[in-house]
Tab-separated table of C-alpha atoms in Angstrom:
chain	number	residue	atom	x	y	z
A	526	UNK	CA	75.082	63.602	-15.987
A	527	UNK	CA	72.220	61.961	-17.759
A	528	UNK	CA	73.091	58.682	-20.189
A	529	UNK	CA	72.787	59.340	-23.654
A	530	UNK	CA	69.373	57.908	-25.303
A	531	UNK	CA	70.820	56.062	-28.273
A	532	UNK	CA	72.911	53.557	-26.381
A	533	UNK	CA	74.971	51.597	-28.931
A	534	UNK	CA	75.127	47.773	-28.007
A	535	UNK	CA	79.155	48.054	-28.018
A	536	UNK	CA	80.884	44.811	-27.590
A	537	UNK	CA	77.828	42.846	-26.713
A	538	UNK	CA	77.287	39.731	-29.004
A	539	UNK	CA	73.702	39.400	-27.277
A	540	UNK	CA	72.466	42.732	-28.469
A	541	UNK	CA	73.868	43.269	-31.404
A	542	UNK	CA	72.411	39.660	-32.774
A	543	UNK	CA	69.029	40.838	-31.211
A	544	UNK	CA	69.557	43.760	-33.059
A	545	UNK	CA	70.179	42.489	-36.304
A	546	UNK	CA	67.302	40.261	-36.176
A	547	UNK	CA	65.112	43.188	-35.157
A	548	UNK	CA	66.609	44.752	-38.450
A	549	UNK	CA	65.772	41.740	-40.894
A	550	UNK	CA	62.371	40.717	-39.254
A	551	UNK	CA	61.179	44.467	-40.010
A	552	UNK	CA	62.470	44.249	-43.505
A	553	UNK	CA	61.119	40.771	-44.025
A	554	UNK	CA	57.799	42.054	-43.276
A	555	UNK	CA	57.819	44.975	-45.198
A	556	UNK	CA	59.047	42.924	-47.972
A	557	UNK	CA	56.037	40.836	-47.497
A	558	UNK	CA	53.589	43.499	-47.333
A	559	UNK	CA	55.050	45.160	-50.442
A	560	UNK	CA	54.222	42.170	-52.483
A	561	UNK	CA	51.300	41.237	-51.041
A	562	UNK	CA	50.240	44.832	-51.758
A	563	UNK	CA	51.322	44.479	-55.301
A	564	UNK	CA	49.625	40.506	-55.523
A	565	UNK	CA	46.428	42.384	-54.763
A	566	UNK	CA	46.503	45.134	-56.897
A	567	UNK	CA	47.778	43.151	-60.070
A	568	UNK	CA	46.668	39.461	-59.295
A	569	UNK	CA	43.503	39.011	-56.679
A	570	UNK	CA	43.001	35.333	-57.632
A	571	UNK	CA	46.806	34.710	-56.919
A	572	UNK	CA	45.977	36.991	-53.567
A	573	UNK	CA	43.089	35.209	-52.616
A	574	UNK	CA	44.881	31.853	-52.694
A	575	UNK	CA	47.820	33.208	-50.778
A	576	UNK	CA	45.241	34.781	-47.819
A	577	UNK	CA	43.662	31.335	-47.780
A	578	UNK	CA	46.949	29.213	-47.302
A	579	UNK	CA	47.488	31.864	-44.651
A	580	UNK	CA	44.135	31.050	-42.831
A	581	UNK	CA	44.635	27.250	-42.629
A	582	UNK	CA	48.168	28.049	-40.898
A	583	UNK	CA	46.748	30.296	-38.451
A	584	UNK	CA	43.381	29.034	-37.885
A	585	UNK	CA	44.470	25.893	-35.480
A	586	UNK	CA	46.797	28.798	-33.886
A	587	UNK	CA	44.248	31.241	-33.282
A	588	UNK	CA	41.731	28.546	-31.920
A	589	UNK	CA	43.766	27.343	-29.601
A	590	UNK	CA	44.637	30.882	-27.954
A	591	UNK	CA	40.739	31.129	-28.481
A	592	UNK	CA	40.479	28.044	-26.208
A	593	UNK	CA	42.889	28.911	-23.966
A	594	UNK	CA	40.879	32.363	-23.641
A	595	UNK	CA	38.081	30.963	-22.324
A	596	UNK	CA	39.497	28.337	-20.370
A	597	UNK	CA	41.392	30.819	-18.122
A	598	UNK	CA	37.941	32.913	-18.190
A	599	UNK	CA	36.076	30.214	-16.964
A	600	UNK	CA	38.022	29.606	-14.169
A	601	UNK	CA	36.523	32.006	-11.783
A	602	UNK	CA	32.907	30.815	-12.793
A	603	UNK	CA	34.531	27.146	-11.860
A	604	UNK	CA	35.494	28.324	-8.615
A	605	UNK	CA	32.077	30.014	-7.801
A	606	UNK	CA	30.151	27.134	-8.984
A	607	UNK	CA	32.249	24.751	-6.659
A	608	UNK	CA	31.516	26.306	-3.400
A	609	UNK	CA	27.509	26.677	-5.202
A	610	UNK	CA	27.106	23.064	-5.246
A	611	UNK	CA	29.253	22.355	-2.330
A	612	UNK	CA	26.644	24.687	-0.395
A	613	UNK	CA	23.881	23.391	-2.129
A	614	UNK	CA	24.998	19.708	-1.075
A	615	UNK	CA	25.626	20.489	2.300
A	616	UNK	CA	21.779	21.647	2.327
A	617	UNK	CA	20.352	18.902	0.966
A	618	UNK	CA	22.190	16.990	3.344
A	619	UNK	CA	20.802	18.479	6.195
A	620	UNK	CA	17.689	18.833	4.163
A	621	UNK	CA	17.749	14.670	4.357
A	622	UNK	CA	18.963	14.473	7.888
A	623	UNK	CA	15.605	16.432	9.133
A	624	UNK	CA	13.636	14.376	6.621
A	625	UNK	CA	14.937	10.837	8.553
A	626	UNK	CA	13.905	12.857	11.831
A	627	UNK	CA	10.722	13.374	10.882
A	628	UNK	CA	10.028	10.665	8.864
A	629	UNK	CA	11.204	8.224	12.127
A	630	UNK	CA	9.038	10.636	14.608
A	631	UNK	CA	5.803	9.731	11.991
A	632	UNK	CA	6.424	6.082	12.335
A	633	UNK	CA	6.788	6.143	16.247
A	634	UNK	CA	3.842	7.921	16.268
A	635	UNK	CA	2.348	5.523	13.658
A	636	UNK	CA	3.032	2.648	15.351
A	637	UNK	CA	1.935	4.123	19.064
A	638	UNK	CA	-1.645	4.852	17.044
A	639	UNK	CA	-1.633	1.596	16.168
A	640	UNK	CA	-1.644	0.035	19.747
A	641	UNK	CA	-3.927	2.806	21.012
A	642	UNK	CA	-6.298	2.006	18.357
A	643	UNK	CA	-6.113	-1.683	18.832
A	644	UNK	CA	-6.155	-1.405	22.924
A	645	UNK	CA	-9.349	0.645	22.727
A	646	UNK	CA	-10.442	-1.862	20.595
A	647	UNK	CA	-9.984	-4.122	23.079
A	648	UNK	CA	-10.831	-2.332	25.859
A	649	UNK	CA	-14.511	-1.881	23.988
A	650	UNK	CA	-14.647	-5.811	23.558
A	651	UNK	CA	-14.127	-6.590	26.942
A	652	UNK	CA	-16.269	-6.563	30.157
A	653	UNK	CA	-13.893	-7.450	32.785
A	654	UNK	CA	-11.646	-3.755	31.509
A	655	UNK	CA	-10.587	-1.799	34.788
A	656	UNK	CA	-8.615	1.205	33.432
A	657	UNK	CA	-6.069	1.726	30.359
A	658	UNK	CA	-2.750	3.301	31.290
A	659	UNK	CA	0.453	4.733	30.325
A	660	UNK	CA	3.647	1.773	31.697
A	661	UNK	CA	5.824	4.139	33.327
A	662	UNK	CA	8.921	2.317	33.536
A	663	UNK	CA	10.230	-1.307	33.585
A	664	UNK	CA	13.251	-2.950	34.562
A	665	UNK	CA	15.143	-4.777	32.368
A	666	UNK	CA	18.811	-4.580	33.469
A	667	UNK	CA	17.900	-6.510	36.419
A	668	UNK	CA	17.584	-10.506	36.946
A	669	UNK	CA	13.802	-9.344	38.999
A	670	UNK	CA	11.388	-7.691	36.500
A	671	UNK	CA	9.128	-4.716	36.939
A	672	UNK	CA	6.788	-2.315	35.712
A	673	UNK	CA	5.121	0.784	36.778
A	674	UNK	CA	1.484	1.749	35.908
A	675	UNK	CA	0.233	5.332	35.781
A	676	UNK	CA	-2.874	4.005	37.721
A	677	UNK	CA	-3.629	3.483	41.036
A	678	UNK	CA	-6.544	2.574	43.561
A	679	UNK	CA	-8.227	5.549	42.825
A	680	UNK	CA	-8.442	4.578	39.221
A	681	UNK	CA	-9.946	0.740	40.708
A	682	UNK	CA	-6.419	-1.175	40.061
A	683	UNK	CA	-6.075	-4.234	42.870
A	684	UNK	CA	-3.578	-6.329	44.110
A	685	UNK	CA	-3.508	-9.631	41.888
A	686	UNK	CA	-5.264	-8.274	38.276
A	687	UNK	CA	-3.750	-9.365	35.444
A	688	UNK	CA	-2.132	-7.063	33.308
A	689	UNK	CA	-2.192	-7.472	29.232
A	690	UNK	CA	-1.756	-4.823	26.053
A	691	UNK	CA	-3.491	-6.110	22.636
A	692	UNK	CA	-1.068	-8.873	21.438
A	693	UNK	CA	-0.712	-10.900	24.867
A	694	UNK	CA	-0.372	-10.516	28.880
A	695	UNK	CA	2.485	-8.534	30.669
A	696	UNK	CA	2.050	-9.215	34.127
A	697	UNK	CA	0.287	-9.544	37.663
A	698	UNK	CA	-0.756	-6.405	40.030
A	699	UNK	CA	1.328	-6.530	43.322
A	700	UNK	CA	1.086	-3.360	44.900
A	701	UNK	CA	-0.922	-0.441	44.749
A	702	UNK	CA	-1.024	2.938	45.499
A	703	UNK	CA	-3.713	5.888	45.243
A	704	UNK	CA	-2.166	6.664	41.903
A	705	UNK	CA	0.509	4.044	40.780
A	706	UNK	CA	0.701	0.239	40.474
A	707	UNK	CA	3.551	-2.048	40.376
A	708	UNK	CA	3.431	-4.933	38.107
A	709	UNK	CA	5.037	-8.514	37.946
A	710	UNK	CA	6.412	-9.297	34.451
A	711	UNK	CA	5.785	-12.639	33.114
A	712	UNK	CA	9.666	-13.132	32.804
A	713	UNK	CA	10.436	-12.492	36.535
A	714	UNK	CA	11.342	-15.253	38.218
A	715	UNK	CA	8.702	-15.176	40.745
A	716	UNK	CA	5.785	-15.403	38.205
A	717	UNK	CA	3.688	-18.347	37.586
A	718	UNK	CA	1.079	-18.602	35.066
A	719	UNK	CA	-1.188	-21.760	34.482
A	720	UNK	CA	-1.279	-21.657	30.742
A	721	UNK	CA	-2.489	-24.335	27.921
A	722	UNK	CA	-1.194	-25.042	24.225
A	723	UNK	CA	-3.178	-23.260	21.499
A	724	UNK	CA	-3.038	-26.669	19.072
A	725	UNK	CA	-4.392	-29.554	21.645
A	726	UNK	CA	-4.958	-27.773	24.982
A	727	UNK	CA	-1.903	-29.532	26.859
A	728	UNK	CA	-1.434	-27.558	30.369
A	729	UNK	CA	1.805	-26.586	31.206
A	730	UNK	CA	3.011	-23.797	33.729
A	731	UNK	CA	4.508	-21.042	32.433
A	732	UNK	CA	7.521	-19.529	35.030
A	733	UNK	CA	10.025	-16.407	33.935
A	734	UNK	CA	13.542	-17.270	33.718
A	735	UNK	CA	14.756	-13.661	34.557
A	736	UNK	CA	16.231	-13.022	31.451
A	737	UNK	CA	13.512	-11.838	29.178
A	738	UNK	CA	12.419	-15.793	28.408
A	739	UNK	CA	9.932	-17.890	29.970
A	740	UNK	CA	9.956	-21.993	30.729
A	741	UNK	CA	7.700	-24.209	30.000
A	742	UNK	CA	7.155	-27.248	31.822
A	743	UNK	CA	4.301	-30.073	31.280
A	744	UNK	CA	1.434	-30.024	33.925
A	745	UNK	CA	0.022	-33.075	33.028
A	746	UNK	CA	1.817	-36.333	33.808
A	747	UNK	CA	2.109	-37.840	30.901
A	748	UNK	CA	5.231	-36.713	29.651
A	749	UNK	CA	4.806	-35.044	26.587
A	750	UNK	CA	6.835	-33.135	24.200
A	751	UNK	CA	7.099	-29.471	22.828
A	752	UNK	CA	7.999	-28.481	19.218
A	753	UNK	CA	9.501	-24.981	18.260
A	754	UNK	CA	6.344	-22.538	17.461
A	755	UNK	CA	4.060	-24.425	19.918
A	756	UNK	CA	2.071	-21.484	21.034
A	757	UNK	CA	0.679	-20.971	24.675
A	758	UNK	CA	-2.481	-19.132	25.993
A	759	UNK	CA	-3.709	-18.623	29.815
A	760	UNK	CA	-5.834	-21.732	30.771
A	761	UNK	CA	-7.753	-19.528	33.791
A	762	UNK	CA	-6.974	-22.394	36.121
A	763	UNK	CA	-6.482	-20.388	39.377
A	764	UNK	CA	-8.808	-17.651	38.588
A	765	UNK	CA	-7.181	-15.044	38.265
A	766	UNK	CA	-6.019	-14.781	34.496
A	767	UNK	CA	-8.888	-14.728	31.872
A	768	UNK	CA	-8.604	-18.044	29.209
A	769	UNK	CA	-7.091	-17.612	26.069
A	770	UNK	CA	-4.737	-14.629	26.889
A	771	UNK	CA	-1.636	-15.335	24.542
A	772	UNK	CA	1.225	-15.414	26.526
A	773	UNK	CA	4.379	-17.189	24.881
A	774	UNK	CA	5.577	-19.426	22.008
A	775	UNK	CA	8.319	-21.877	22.044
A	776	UNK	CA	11.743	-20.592	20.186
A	777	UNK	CA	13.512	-23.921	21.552
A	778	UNK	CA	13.531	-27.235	23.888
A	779	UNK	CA	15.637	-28.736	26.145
A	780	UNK	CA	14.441	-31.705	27.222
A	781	UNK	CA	10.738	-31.898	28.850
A	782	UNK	CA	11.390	-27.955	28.926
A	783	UNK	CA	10.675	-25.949	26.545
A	784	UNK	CA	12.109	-22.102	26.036
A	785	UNK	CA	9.512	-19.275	25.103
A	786	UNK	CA	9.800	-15.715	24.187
A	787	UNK	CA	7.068	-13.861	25.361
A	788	UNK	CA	4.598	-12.441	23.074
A	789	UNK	CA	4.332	-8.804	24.974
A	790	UNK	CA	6.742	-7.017	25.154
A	791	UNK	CA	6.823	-4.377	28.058
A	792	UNK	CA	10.073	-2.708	26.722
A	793	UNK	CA	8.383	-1.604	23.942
A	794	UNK	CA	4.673	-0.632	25.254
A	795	UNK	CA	3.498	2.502	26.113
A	796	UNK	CA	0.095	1.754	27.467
A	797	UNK	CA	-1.009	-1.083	29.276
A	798	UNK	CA	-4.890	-2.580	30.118
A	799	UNK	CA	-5.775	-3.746	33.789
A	800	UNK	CA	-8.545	-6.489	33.714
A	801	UNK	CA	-10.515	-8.212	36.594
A	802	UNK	CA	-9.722	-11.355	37.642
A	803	UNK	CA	-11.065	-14.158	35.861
A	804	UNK	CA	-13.497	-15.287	39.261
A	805	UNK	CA	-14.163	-12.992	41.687
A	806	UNK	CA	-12.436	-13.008	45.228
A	807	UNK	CA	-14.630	-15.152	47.660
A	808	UNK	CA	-17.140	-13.100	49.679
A	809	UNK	CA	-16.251	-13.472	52.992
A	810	UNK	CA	-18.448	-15.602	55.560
A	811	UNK	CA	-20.256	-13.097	58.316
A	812	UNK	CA	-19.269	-14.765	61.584
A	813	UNK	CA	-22.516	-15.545	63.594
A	814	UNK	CA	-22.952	-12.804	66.092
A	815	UNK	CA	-23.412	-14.053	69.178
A	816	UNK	CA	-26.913	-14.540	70.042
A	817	UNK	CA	-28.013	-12.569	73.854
A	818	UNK	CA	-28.783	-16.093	76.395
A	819	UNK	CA	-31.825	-14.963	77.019
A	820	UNK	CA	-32.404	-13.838	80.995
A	821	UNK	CA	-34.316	-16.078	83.525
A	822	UNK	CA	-37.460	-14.279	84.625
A	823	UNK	CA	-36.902	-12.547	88.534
């Protein structure tokens, strides 16, 4: 059986206060509209003060719904913009990554111009040039030091050239091959250079250490001391390395020795001049042939 529609609230404090109120708020208001009706019709200027008092207490009310309105309708326009600029960042990001790529591959490139420009420079101002080529390799995890030339017999590299890029010498030709050469850094242990200093021509030998550094002892025998920044160039005493070649400068001294970074650095090259020796290698002397005794006569 279906419940009756008009449900009385019965015993139920609850409802029938919610009821009563119901009962008063409509009659309030239509109480209120009655007169305000009435203030119209007979007094507008009495109205029009009452609508106004009206408007200041529920302007700040409606506002602040108003605000609230378009704070909650912003929201999804928040949220979009958020992952916007979070994608947008994340592209400029990678946008500045590739930039440092590119911008590091330029100055490689730069700076390998640069010491192609200045070795044909110097390849043009020199007469005793062989060939230019690319250093392979060199070892430099190793106490004996090492490099590799792209450039062999065929190309006119000897045993015992000297070996130099634009800023200073590198080495010594050891061995050749029809299309390779192997070089002796200045800092191997093995190598000996006569060189001179730049500021009053004092000769000293210069001698690797085997750990990227070169010593530099006195030749002379007066006993004479170094100063940090002396500078050293080849002397060409020997014949084989051309004058004036820079080779080293002092970074520190111990005792009559003197410690010298090298001014080439093979780590860091990418091509590489041969040059002649400084005096040519000694014809040698045709043995007499041995002259026919001449026969007695029959």
């Amino acid at each position: 059986m279906a419940p009756p529609r008009n449900r009385r609230p019965g015993f139920s404090r609850r409802a029938q206060y919610g009821l009563f109120i119901g009962y008063v708020g409509a009659a309030a208001g239509a109480l209120i509209g009655a007169v305000l009706l009435l203030l119209s019709t007979f007094n507008p200027p009495a109205f029009a003060a009452v609508r106004s008092v009206f408007a200041e207490v529920t302007t700040p009310v409606a506002s602040g719904l108003d605000w609230v309105r378009r704070s909650l309708g912003s929201i999804p326009a928040g949220i979009g913009s958020y992952f916007a600029v979070h994608g947008e960042n994340a592209r400029l990001k990678k946008q500045i990554a590739d930039d440092a790529i590119a911008v590091s591959r330029a100055q490689t490139l730069d700076q390998e111009n640069r010491r192609l420009r200045a070795l044909v420079k110097l390849r043009d101002v020199t007469t005793d040039a062989i060939v230019a080529a690319r250093l392979v390799n060199s070892s430099s995890s190793s106490t004996r030091r090492f490099a590799t030339l792209n450039a062999g017999s065929w190309q006119g590299v000897k045993r015992g050239q000297p070996v130099r890029d634009p800023t200073g010498l590198i080495g010594q030709v050891i061995e050749t091959s029809p299309n390779s050469a192997r070089v002796l850094l200045l800092v191997d242990p093995e190598s000996i250079v006569p060189v001179r200093r730049s500021r009053d021509g004092l000769p000293a030998i210069a001698s690797g250490r085997g750990d990227g550094l070169i010593d530099i002892r006195s030749a002379s025998v007066a006993s004479m001391g170094f100063r940090v920044g002396d500078a050293f160039v080849t002397s060409g005493t020997g014949g084989v390395f051309s004058p004036n070649i820079p080779v080293a400068r002092v970074i520190r001294t111990q005792g009559d020795i003197a410690i010298a970074q090298p001014v080439a650095n093979p780590d860091a090259l990418d091509f590489a001049l041969v040059q002649q020796t400084f005096l040519p290698e000694p014809t040698p002397t045709p043995s007499p042939s041995a002259t026919a005794s001449p026969q007695p006569a029959p």
